């Protein structure tokens, strides 16, 4: 840092949903001097990168997968479909940035390559890929839960001579699959959304599947004018319901499976399957991801549906999932299983026929060789913790986050870290993240961070920092919620199980509404679990 290093009140890393809202709130509502940095060429975060064919929000979306704080924004934006496409989400975020004049305070195509806390100055200094540095009292890390692409390390994969794309880093130019033999590795949300679209164009698609997945029909359809009008008129109530009900304005059922006969239960599953979306999980009976017997029944129902759709029994067998439904990210598809009825699609079950190596023109599995021209890696992300570790801030005494999170992602409230004063995370490990509506979650977290920053400034303090005791209590709290469910029994990215060597730890807070109440309680209890430091005399340390 030099005399000329620009000084800010806060630096924000990232300009996705969370970062953009944080910029608006800190700058416009709190009148702080804020600068945001993003390595991407524009706003959008996840939605800037994930442009693969078929990319859509994988949750009940329009108009709820959006900011909620401004009635004007709700009134002026025209959502068109029930399951929002990537292009629509990105257009919305671009509109948001323009409407609130945010772009002028975001530096794009600029990676934050280093971030260090200066204990004497009680400030963060960052270095960037463009050779600049900047300093701020507060560092807000809005680096995204799904950012660091997971690339499989198969022998010879780098020698593959054809085109290769990761769904999480999709090019801006159109990728043509026409006349091409395409290999797709991965059948999570991204693979399941992309495969039907690729299959419409390609000569042949070979899907390499590691874990068979459940997927529910999205039943995407145009939103009607009446629906949009009703949503706008009821927005205040809807917003309140979203805050109370896990991020969505839908009531989850209180119906108990034991009060119904098997025939009644089956009839209800049929009805909810037709309705589509995640209704089968949230509207059938209480406790689908808690009660093993109920889960088995719902899982078996979905497997039955898959068998009805997929005509070839061998392919259907390979597609049968065997984990507890709902304990991996629930997928909503638009014709995924139907795609296996096409002549130009084949499925390789990697559990029975693993990949041995890549050649420049093919994928060799134990039992065969598959010639391909294009490789699509739909292999997901080092989720939640990965993007913070990629930033790897250095806190007190130069301790890096990689050192601190060597074998556990200790933090407090999913938002702060002991040893890293004046640093905040949006959607960090232990925050509700994907278990709540991400935009609303980002909005509420950023508002809480802003209040905490306001507290430091109003009281003329120098730094705020979580205590290690608060971290330990928080860890117990997160796990005690998760351990009452079936989530920990499945190898999922929620558990860090998709990345070799990653610590096994549940990465989310399953009760989003309760979590945001908790944030408020912590603030009202004089920021319980935090210590505050007075402003240091210039030049003192220790
Ligand atoms: P996911 O959900 O992590 O899916 C990745 C897929 O790739 C999944 O089927 C993985 O199998 C598979 N995978 C990962 N590594 C490998 C290797 N080495 N070999 C073969 N197959 C592999 O990522 P998505 O991008 O689909 O979705 C991420 C989130 O984005 C999603 O949940 C939504 O919230 C949006 P596995 O199941 O791990 O055995």
Coordinates of C-alpha atoms and ligand atoms in Angstrom, one line a residue:
X1 CA 0.0 0.0 0.0
X2 CA 1.3 3.5 -0.9
X3 CA 0.1 7.0 -0.1
X4 CA -1.8 6.9 -3.3
X5 CA -3.7 3.7 -2.6
X6 CA -7.4 4.5 -2.9
X7 CA -9.2 4.4 0.4
X8 CA -12.7 3.2 0.8
X9 CA -15.1 2.6 3.7
X10 CA -15.9 -0.8 2.2
X11 CA -14.6 -3.0 -0.6
X12 CA -17.0 -5.6 -2.1
X13 CA -15.7 -8.6 -3.9
X14 CA -18.2 -9.9 -6.4
X15 CA -21.2 -8.4 -8.3
X16 CA -23.8 -11.2 -8.3
X17 CA -27.1 -10.9 -6.4
X18 CA -25.4 -10.5 -3.0
X19 CA -22.6 -8.1 -4.1
X20 CA -24.9 -5.8 -6.1
X21 CA -27.3 -5.5 -3.3
X22 CA -24.6 -4.9 -0.8
X23 CA -23.2 -2.1 -3.0
X24 CA -26.6 -0.5 -3.3
X25 CA -27.3 -0.7 0.4
X26 CA -23.9 0.4 1.7
X27 CA -23.5 3.2 -0.8
X28 CA -27.0 4.5 -1.2
X29 CA -28.7 3.8 2.1
X30 CA -25.6 4.3 4.3
X31 CA -23.8 6.9 2.3
X32 CA -20.5 4.9 2.5
X33 CA -17.7 5.2 0.0
X34 CA -17.7 1.8 -1.6
X35 CA -15.9 0.0 -4.4
X36 CA -16.7 -3.4 -5.9
X37 CA -14.4 -5.6 -7.9
X38 CA -15.3 -8.5 -10.1
X39 CA -13.2 -10.7 -12.4
X40 CA -16.1 -11.1 -14.8
X41 CA -16.8 -8.7 -17.6
X42 CA -20.2 -7.7 -16.2
X43 CA -22.6 -8.1 -13.3
X44 CA -24.4 -11.3 -12.6
X45 CA -21.9 -13.6 -10.7
X46 CA -23.2 -17.2 -11.2
X47 CA -25.6 -16.0 -13.9
X48 CA -22.8 -14.3 -15.8
X49 CA -20.8 -17.6 -16.0
X50 CA -23.4 -20.3 -16.3
X51 CA -24.7 -19.7 -19.8
X52 CA -24.9 -23.3 -20.9
X53 CA -27.9 -24.4 -23.0
X54 CA -31.0 -24.9 -20.9
X55 CA -29.7 -23.0 -17.9
X56 CA -32.5 -22.0 -15.6
X57 CA -33.2 -21.3 -11.9
X58 CA -33.5 -24.7 -10.3
X59 CA -36.2 -23.7 -7.9
X60 CA -39.7 -22.2 -8.0
X61 CA -38.6 -18.9 -9.5
X62 CA -40.4 -16.1 -11.1
X63 CA -41.1 -13.7 -9.6
X64 CA -39.6 -14.8 -6.3
X65 CA -36.1 -15.4 -7.4
X66 CA -35.4 -11.7 -7.4
X67 CA -34.8 -8.8 -5.1
X68 CA -37.8 -8.1 -2.9
X69 CA -37.0 -4.7 -1.2
X70 CA -38.3 -2.4 -3.9
X71 CA -42.0 -2.3 -5.0
X72 CA -41.0 -0.2 -8.0
X73 CA -38.5 -2.8 -9.1
X74 CA -41.2 -5.5 -8.8
X75 CA -43.7 -3.3 -10.7
X76 CA -41.4 -2.5 -13.6
X77 CA -39.8 -5.9 -14.3
X78 CA -41.7 -8.3 -16.6
X79 CA -41.0 -11.9 -15.8
X80 CA -42.2 -14.2 -18.5
X81 CA -41.9 -17.8 -17.4
X82 CA -42.5 -19.7 -14.2
X83 CA -39.0 -21.2 -14.3
X84 CA -36.7 -18.2 -15.1
X85 CA -34.0 -18.7 -17.7
X86 CA -30.4 -17.7 -17.2
X87 CA -30.7 -15.0 -19.9
X88 CA -33.7 -13.5 -18.0
X89 CA -32.0 -13.5 -14.6
X90 CA -28.9 -11.9 -16.2
X91 CA -31.0 -9.2 -17.9
X92 CA -32.7 -8.5 -14.6
X93 CA -29.4 -8.0 -12.8
X94 CA -28.2 -5.8 -15.6
X95 CA -31.3 -3.7 -15.3
X96 CA -30.9 -3.6 -11.5
X97 CA -27.3 -2.3 -11.8
X98 CA -28.3 0.3 -14.3
X99 CA -31.4 1.4 -12.5
X100 CA -29.5 2.0 -9.3
X101 CA -26.4 3.3 -11.1
X102 CA -24.1 0.7 -9.7
X103 CA -21.8 0.1 -12.6
X104 CA -19.8 3.2 -12.0
X105 CA -18.6 1.8 -8.7
X106 CA -17.7 -1.7 -9.9
X107 CA -14.4 -2.5 -11.5
X108 CA -14.9 -5.4 -13.9
X109 CA -12.3 -7.8 -15.3
X110 CA -10.4 -7.3 -12.1
X111 CA -9.6 -10.2 -9.8
X112 CA -8.8 -9.6 -6.2
X113 CA -5.6 -11.5 -6.0
X114 CA -4.7 -10.8 -2.4
X115 CA -6.6 -9.4 0.7
X116 CA -4.7 -8.7 3.9
X117 CA -5.8 -7.3 7.2
X118 CA -3.6 -4.6 8.8
X119 CA -4.0 -4.9 12.5
X120 CA -2.5 -1.5 13.3
X121 CA -4.6 0.3 10.7
X122 CA -7.7 -1.9 11.3
X123 CA -8.1 -2.0 7.6
X124 CA -8.0 -4.4 4.7
X125 CA -5.7 -3.9 1.7
X126 CA -6.4 -5.7 -1.5
X127 CA -4.2 -6.3 -4.6
X128 CA -5.8 -6.9 -8.0
X129 CA -4.9 -8.7 -11.2
X130 CA -4.6 -5.3 -12.9
X131 CA -1.7 -4.4 -10.6
X132 CA -3.7 -2.0 -8.4
X133 CA -4.2 -1.9 -4.7
X134 CA -7.0 -0.5 -2.6
X135 CA -7.7 -0.2 1.1
X136 CA -11.0 -0.2 3.1
X137 CA -12.1 -0.6 6.7
X138 CA -14.5 -3.4 5.7
X139 CA -14.2 -6.2 3.3
X140 CA -17.5 -7.8 2.1
X141 CA -16.9 -11.1 0.3
X142 CA -19.8 -11.7 -2.1
X143 CA -17.9 -14.3 -4.0
X144 CA -20.7 -16.8 -4.7
X145 CA -21.6 -20.2 -3.4
X146 CA -21.1 -21.9 -6.8
X147 CA -18.1 -20.3 -8.4
X148 CA -15.0 -22.5 -8.3
X149 CA -15.5 -25.0 -11.1
X150 CA -14.8 -28.6 -10.2
X151 CA -12.7 -30.1 -13.1
X152 CA -12.2 -33.9 -12.9
X153 CA -8.6 -35.1 -13.1
X154 CA -8.8 -38.1 -15.4
X155 CA -5.6 -39.3 -17.0
X156 CA -5.1 -37.7 -20.4
X157 CA -8.0 -35.2 -20.0
X158 CA -5.7 -32.3 -20.9
X159 CA -4.7 -34.1 -24.1
X160 CA -8.2 -34.3 -25.4
X161 CA -7.9 -32.3 -28.6
X162 CA -11.6 -31.4 -29.2
X163 CA -13.6 -28.5 -27.7
X164 CA -14.0 -28.7 -24.0
X165 CA -16.4 -26.6 -21.9
X166 CA -17.4 -26.5 -18.3
X167 CA -21.0 -25.5 -17.7
X168 CA -19.9 -23.1 -15.0
X169 CA -17.6 -21.3 -17.4
X170 CA -19.6 -21.3 -20.6
X171 CA -18.4 -19.1 -23.5
X172 CA -20.4 -16.1 -24.5
X173 CA -20.3 -17.1 -28.1
X174 CA -22.8 -19.8 -29.2
X175 CA -21.4 -23.3 -29.1
X176 CA -22.5 -25.3 -32.1
X177 CA -23.2 -29.0 -31.5
X178 CA -24.4 -29.6 -35.0
X179 CA -23.1 -32.8 -36.5
X180 CA -20.9 -33.3 -33.4
X181 CA -20.4 -36.2 -31.1
X182 CA -20.7 -34.8 -27.6
X183 CA -19.6 -36.4 -24.3
X184 CA -21.2 -34.9 -21.1
X185 CA -19.8 -35.8 -17.7
X186 CA -22.1 -35.0 -14.8
X187 CA -25.8 -35.3 -14.2
X188 CA -26.5 -32.6 -11.5
X189 CA -28.7 -29.7 -12.3
X190 CA -26.4 -28.3 -14.9
X191 CA -26.1 -31.6 -16.8
X192 CA -29.8 -32.4 -16.5
X193 CA -30.7 -29.0 -17.9
X194 CA -28.1 -29.0 -20.7
X195 CA -28.4 -32.6 -22.0
X196 CA -31.9 -32.3 -23.5
X197 CA -30.9 -29.1 -25.3
X198 CA -27.6 -30.5 -26.6
X199 CA -29.3 -33.6 -27.8
X200 CA -31.7 -31.6 -30.0
X201 CA -28.7 -30.4 -32.0
X202 CA -25.9 -32.9 -31.7
X203 CA -25.3 -36.0 -33.9
X204 CA -24.8 -38.0 -30.7
X205 CA -24.6 -37.4 -27.0
X206 CA -22.9 -39.8 -24.6
X207 CA -23.8 -39.1 -21.0
X208 CA -21.2 -40.2 -18.4
X209 CA -23.2 -40.6 -15.1
X210 CA -21.5 -41.2 -11.8
X211 CA -24.5 -40.9 -9.4
X212 CA -28.0 -41.5 -10.8
X213 CA -30.3 -38.6 -9.8
X214 CA -33.9 -37.9 -9.0
X215 CA -35.4 -35.1 -11.0
X216 CA -38.9 -33.7 -11.0
X217 CA -40.7 -32.1 -13.9
X218 CA -40.3 -28.3 -13.9
X219 CA -43.5 -27.8 -15.8
X220 CA -42.2 -24.5 -17.0
X221 CA -44.9 -22.3 -18.6
X222 CA -45.5 -18.7 -19.4
X223 CA -46.6 -16.5 -16.6
X224 CA -49.9 -14.9 -17.2
X225 CA -50.7 -11.2 -16.9
X226 CA -53.2 -12.0 -14.1
X227 CA -50.5 -13.8 -12.1
X228 CA -48.0 -10.9 -12.5
X229 CA -50.6 -8.3 -11.5
X230 CA -51.6 -10.4 -8.5
X231 CA -48.0 -10.8 -7.4
X232 CA -47.4 -7.0 -7.7
X233 CA -50.5 -6.1 -5.8
X234 CA -49.8 -8.6 -3.0
X235 CA -46.0 -8.0 -2.9
X236 CA -45.8 -6.8 0.7
X237 CA -47.6 -9.9 1.9
X238 CA -45.7 -12.2 -0.4
X239 CA -42.4 -10.7 0.8
X240 CA -43.4 -11.3 4.4
X241 CA -44.4 -14.9 3.6
X242 CA -41.0 -15.4 1.9
X243 CA -39.2 -14.2 5.0
X244 CA -41.3 -16.5 7.2
X245 CA -41.4 -19.6 5.0
X246 CA -37.9 -20.5 4.0
X247 CA -37.5 -18.0 1.2
X248 CA -40.6 -18.9 -0.8
X249 CA -44.2 -17.7 -0.2
X250 CA -45.6 -21.3 -0.2
X251 CA -46.9 -22.9 2.8
X252 CA -45.3 -26.3 3.5
X253 CA -47.7 -29.0 4.3
X254 CA -48.6 -30.1 7.8
X255 CA -50.2 -33.3 6.5
X256 CA -48.9 -36.5 8.2
X257 CA -48.3 -39.6 6.1
X258 CA -49.6 -41.9 8.9
X259 CA -53.0 -40.3 8.7
X260 CA -53.5 -41.5 5.1
X261 CA -53.8 -44.9 3.4
X262 CA -51.2 -46.0 0.9
X263 CA -53.8 -45.4 -1.9
X264 CA -54.5 -41.8 -0.7
X265 CA -50.8 -41.1 -0.5
X266 CA -50.2 -42.5 -4.0
X267 CA -53.0 -40.3 -5.4
X268 CA -51.5 -37.3 -3.8
X269 CA -48.0 -38.1 -5.2
X270 CA -49.6 -38.4 -8.6
X271 CA -51.3 -35.0 -8.2
X272 CA -48.1 -33.3 -7.1
X273 CA -46.0 -34.9 -9.8
X274 CA -48.5 -33.4 -12.4
X275 CA -48.2 -30.0 -10.6
X276 CA -44.4 -30.3 -11.0
X277 CA -41.7 -28.3 -9.3
X278 CA -40.7 -29.3 -5.8
X279 CA -44.3 -29.7 -4.6
X280 CA -43.8 -33.5 -4.3
X281 CA -41.2 -32.8 -1.6
X282 CA -42.7 -29.9 0.3
X283 CA -46.4 -30.4 -0.2
X284 CA -46.9 -34.1 0.2
X285 CA -46.3 -35.0 3.8
X286 CA -44.3 -33.6 6.7
X287 CA -40.7 -34.8 6.9
X288 CA -39.8 -36.2 3.5
X289 CA -36.1 -35.5 4.2
X290 CA -36.3 -36.6 7.8
X291 CA -38.4 -39.8 7.9
X292 CA -36.7 -42.8 6.1
X293 CA -39.9 -44.7 5.5
X294 CA -41.7 -41.8 4.0
X295 CA -38.6 -40.9 2.0
X296 CA -38.4 -44.5 0.7
X297 CA -42.0 -44.3 -0.5
X298 CA -41.5 -40.9 -2.3
X299 CA -38.2 -42.1 -3.8
X300 CA -39.9 -45.3 -5.1
X301 CA -42.7 -43.2 -6.5
X302 CA -40.3 -41.1 -8.5
X303 CA -38.3 -44.1 -9.7
X304 CA -41.6 -45.6 -10.9
X305 CA -42.2 -42.4 -12.9
X306 CA -38.7 -42.6 -14.4
X307 CA -39.4 -46.2 -15.5
X308 CA -42.6 -45.1 -17.1
X309 CA -40.8 -42.4 -19.1
X310 CA -37.6 -44.3 -20.2
X311 CA -38.5 -46.9 -22.8
X312 CA -35.3 -48.9 -22.7
X313 CA -35.2 -51.0 -19.5
X314 CA -31.4 -51.2 -19.4
X315 CA -31.1 -47.5 -19.6
X316 CA -33.9 -47.1 -17.0
X317 CA -32.0 -49.4 -14.7
X318 CA -28.8 -47.3 -15.0
X319 CA -30.8 -44.2 -14.2
X320 CA -32.3 -45.5 -11.0
X321 CA -31.1 -43.4 -8.0
X322 CA -30.5 -45.0 -4.7
X323 CA -30.0 -42.2 -2.2
X324 CA -32.7 -40.5 -0.1
X325 CA -34.6 -38.2 -2.4
X326 CA -34.1 -34.5 -1.6
X327 CA -30.8 -35.0 0.2
X328 CA -28.9 -33.9 -3.0
X329 CA -30.0 -30.7 -4.7
X330 CA -33.4 -31.4 -6.0
X331 CA -33.4 -31.1 -9.8
X332 CA -36.2 -29.7 -11.9
X333 CA -36.0 -30.8 -15.5
X334 CA -37.6 -30.0 -18.9
X335 CA -37.7 -33.4 -20.6
X336 CA -34.5 -35.0 -19.2
X337 CA -35.6 -38.6 -18.9
X338 CA -37.5 -38.4 -22.2
X339 CA -34.2 -37.5 -23.8
X340 CA -33.0 -41.1 -23.3
X341 CA -35.8 -42.2 -25.8
X342 CA -33.9 -40.5 -28.6
X343 CA -31.7 -42.6 -30.9
X344 CA -28.9 -40.1 -30.6
X345 CA -28.4 -40.4 -26.8
X346 CA -26.6 -43.1 -24.8
X347 CA -25.8 -43.5 -21.2
X348 CA -22.6 -44.8 -19.6
X349 CA -22.9 -45.8 -15.9
X350 CA -19.5 -44.9 -14.5
X351 CA -20.1 -46.9 -11.4
X352 CA -20.1 -50.1 -13.5
X353 CA -17.9 -48.8 -16.3
X354 CA -15.5 -46.1 -14.9
X355 CA -13.5 -43.8 -17.1
X356 CA -9.9 -45.0 -17.5
X357 CA -8.4 -42.2 -19.6
X358 CA -8.9 -39.7 -22.3
X359 CA -7.3 -39.8 -25.7
X360 CA -7.1 -36.8 -28.0
X361 CA -10.4 -38.1 -29.6
X362 CA -12.2 -40.2 -27.1
X363 CA -13.1 -41.3 -23.6
X364 CA -11.9 -44.8 -22.7
X365 CA -13.9 -46.5 -20.1
X366 CA -13.2 -49.9 -18.6
X367 CA -15.5 -51.6 -21.1
X368 CA -15.4 -49.4 -24.1
X369 CA -14.2 -46.4 -26.1
X370 CA -16.4 -43.4 -26.9
X371 CA -15.3 -41.2 -29.7
X372 CA -16.3 -37.5 -29.1
X373 CA -15.7 -34.1 -30.7
X374 CA -16.9 -32.0 -27.8
X375 CA -16.5 -32.6 -24.1
X376 CA -19.0 -30.9 -21.7
X377 CA -18.0 -30.9 -18.1
X378 CA -21.1 -30.5 -16.0
X379 CA -19.1 -31.5 -12.9
X380 CA -20.2 -28.8 -10.5
X381 CA -18.3 -26.7 -8.1
X382 CA -16.2 -26.6 -5.0
X383 CA -19.3 -25.2 -3.5
X384 CA -19.7 -22.6 -0.7
X385 CA -16.3 -22.7 0.9
X386 CA -14.4 -22.9 -2.4
X387 CA -14.8 -19.3 -3.5
X388 CA -13.7 -18.0 -0.1
X389 CA -10.7 -20.2 -0.1
X390 CA -10.0 -19.1 -3.7
X391 CA -9.9 -15.5 -2.4
X392 CA -7.9 -16.7 0.6
X393 CA -7.8 -13.5 2.7
X394 CA -5.1 -13.2 5.3
X395 CA -6.3 -12.1 8.8
X396 CA -4.6 -11.4 12.1
X397 CA -0.9 -12.2 12.2
X398 CA -1.1 -13.0 8.5
X399 CA -3.1 -16.2 9.1
X400 CA -4.6 -17.2 5.8
X401 CA -8.1 -18.6 5.4
X402 CA -6.6 -21.7 3.9
X403 CA -4.7 -22.3 7.2
X404 CA -7.7 -21.5 9.3
X405 CA -10.1 -23.7 7.2
X406 CA -7.5 -26.5 6.9
X407 CA -9.9 -29.2 8.2
X408 CA -13.1 -27.3 9.2
X409 CA -14.9 -24.2 7.8
X410 CA -15.2 -22.5 11.2
X411 CA -17.2 -19.3 11.2
X412 CA -19.9 -17.5 13.0
X413 CA -23.4 -17.0 11.4
X414 CA -22.1 -18.0 8.0
X415 CA -21.0 -14.4 7.8
X416 CA -17.9 -13.7 9.9
X417 CA -14.7 -15.5 10.9
X418 CA -12.7 -15.2 14.1
X419 CA -9.2 -13.9 13.3
X420 CA -10.6 -11.9 10.3
X421 CA -11.9 -8.7 11.8
X422 CA -14.1 -6.4 9.7
X423 CA -14.6 -9.2 7.1
X424 CA -18.1 -10.3 6.1
X425 CA -19.3 -13.1 3.9
X426 CA -22.5 -13.3 2.0
X427 CA -23.7 -17.0 1.7
X428 CA -20.7 -18.4 3.6
X429 CA -20.6 -21.9 5.0
X430 CA -23.4 -22.3 7.5
X431 CA -25.5 -19.6 6.1
X432 CA -28.8 -20.7 4.5
X433 CA -27.4 -20.1 1.0
X434 CA -29.2 -22.4 -1.5
X435 CA -31.6 -23.6 1.2
X436 CA -33.3 -20.2 1.0
X437 CA -34.0 -17.9 -1.9
X438 CA -30.5 -16.7 -2.8
X439 CA -31.5 -13.1 -3.8
X440 CA -33.6 -12.6 -0.7
X441 CA -31.0 -14.3 1.5
X442 CA -28.3 -12.0 0.0
X443 CA -30.5 -9.0 0.5
X444 CA -31.1 -9.7 4.2
X445 CA -27.6 -10.7 4.9
X446 CA -26.2 -7.6 3.3
X447 CA -28.6 -5.5 5.3
X448 CA -27.5 -7.1 8.5
X449 CA -23.8 -6.6 7.5
X450 CA -24.6 -2.9 6.8
X451 CA -26.2 -2.6 10.3
X452 CA -23.2 -4.1 11.9
X453 CA -20.9 -1.8 10.0
X454 CA -23.2 1.1 11.1
X455 CA -22.8 0.0 14.7
X456 CA -19.0 0.1 14.4
X457 CA -19.1 3.5 12.9
X458 CA -21.8 5.0 15.1
X459 CA -19.9 3.9 18.2
X460 CA -16.6 5.2 16.7
X461 CA -15.1 1.7 17.0
X462 CA -12.3 0.3 15.0
X463 CA -13.1 -3.3 14.4
X464 CA -15.6 -6.1 14.9
X465 CA -14.7 -9.7 15.1
X466 CA -16.4 -13.0 15.9
X467 CA -15.1 -15.0 18.8
X468 CA -13.9 -18.6 18.6
X469 CA -16.4 -19.6 21.3
X470 CA -19.2 -18.2 19.1
X471 CA -17.9 -20.2 16.1
X472 CA -17.9 -23.4 18.1
X473 CA -21.5 -22.8 19.3
X474 CA -22.5 -21.9 15.8
X475 CA -21.0 -25.1 14.4
X476 CA -22.9 -27.2 17.0
X477 CA -26.1 -25.3 16.1
X478 CA -25.8 -25.9 12.3
X479 CA -25.0 -29.6 12.8
X480 CA -27.7 -30.2 15.4
X481 CA -30.2 -29.0 12.8
X482 CA -28.7 -31.0 9.9
X483 CA -28.3 -34.2 12.1
X484 CA -32.0 -34.3 12.6
X485 CA -32.4 -34.9 8.8
X486 CA -31.3 -37.4 6.2
X487 CA -28.9 -34.9 4.5
X488 CA -25.8 -36.1 6.3
X489 CA -26.4 -39.6 5.0
X490 CA -25.8 -38.7 1.4
X491 CA -22.6 -37.8 -0.5
X492 CA -23.5 -34.4 -1.9
X493 CA -21.9 -31.1 -2.4
X494 CA -23.9 -29.9 0.6
X495 CA -21.6 -32.2 2.6
X496 CA -18.5 -31.3 0.6
X497 CA -18.4 -34.9 -0.7
X498 CA -18.1 -34.0 -4.4
X499 CA -14.5 -32.7 -4.0
X500 CA -11.8 -35.3 -3.2
X501 CA -10.2 -34.5 0.2
X502 CA -12.7 -31.7 1.1
X503 CA -13.6 -31.8 4.8
X504 CA -17.0 -33.5 5.3
X505 CA -19.1 -30.8 6.9
X506 CA -22.7 -29.7 6.3
X507 CA -22.4 -26.4 4.5
X508 CA -25.8 -24.8 5.0
X509 CA -28.4 -23.7 7.5
X510 CA -31.5 -25.6 6.9
X511 CA -33.9 -23.2 8.6
X512 CA -33.5 -20.0 6.7
X513 CA -36.3 -18.0 8.4
X514 CA -35.0 -19.0 11.9
X515 CA -31.5 -18.0 10.7
X516 CA -32.5 -14.5 9.8
X517 CA -34.4 -14.1 13.1
X518 CA -31.2 -15.2 14.8
X519 CA -29.2 -12.5 13.0
X520 CA -31.6 -9.9 14.4
X521 CA -31.4 -11.4 17.9
X522 CA -27.6 -11.3 17.8
X523 CA -27.7 -7.6 16.8
X524 CA -30.3 -6.8 19.5
X525 CA -28.1 -8.5 22.1
X526 CA -25.4 -6.0 21.4
X527 CA -23.8 -8.3 18.8
X528 CA -23.5 -11.3 21.0
X529 CA -20.6 -13.5 20.0
X530 CA -18.6 -10.6 18.7
X531 CA -15.8 -8.5 20.2
X532 CA -15.3 -4.8 19.3
X533 CA -12.0 -3.1 19.3
X534 CA -11.7 0.7 19.9
X535 CA -10.0 2.7 17.2
X536 CA -6.3 2.3 17.6
X537 CA -4.0 5.2 17.9
X538 CA -2.2 5.5 14.5
X539 CA 0.8 3.3 14.4
X540 CA 0.2 1.2 17.4
X541 CA -0.1 -2.6 17.1
X542 CA -0.3 -5.8 19.1
Ligands
LIG1 P1 -23.5 -30.8 -9.2 O1 -24.9 -30.8 -8.7 O2 -22.4 -30.9 -8.2 O3 -23.4 -32.0 -10.2 C1 -22.2 -32.4 -10.7 C2 -22.3 -33.7 -11.4 O4 -21.0 -34.1 -11.9 C3 -22.8 -34.8 -10.5 O5 -23.6 -35.7 -11.3 C4 -21.5 -35.4 -10.1 O6 -21.6 -36.7 -9.7 C5 -20.7 -35.3 -11.4 N1 -19.3 -35.4 -11.2 C6 -18.5 -34.6 -10.4 N2 -17.2 -35.0 -10.5 C7 -17.2 -36.0 -11.3 C8 -16.2 -36.9 -11.8 N3 -14.9 -36.7 -11.4 N4 -16.5 -37.9 -12.6 C9 -17.8 -38.1 -13.0 N5 -18.8 -37.3 -12.6 C10 -18.5 -36.3 -11.8 O7 -23.2 -29.5 -10.1 P2 -24.2 -28.7 -11.1 O8 -23.4 -27.7 -11.8 O9 -25.0 -29.7 -11.8 O10 -25.2 -28.0 -10.1 C11 -24.6 -27.2 -9.0 C12 -25.7 -26.4 -8.5 O11 -25.9 -25.3 -9.4 C13 -27.0 -27.0 -8.4 O12 -27.2 -27.8 -7.3 C14 -27.9 -25.9 -8.5 O13 -28.1 -25.3 -7.2 C15 -27.3 -25.0 -9.4 P3 -21.9 -37.1 -8.1 O14 -23.3 -36.8 -7.9 O15 -21.0 -36.2 -7.3 O16 -21.5 -38.5 -8.0

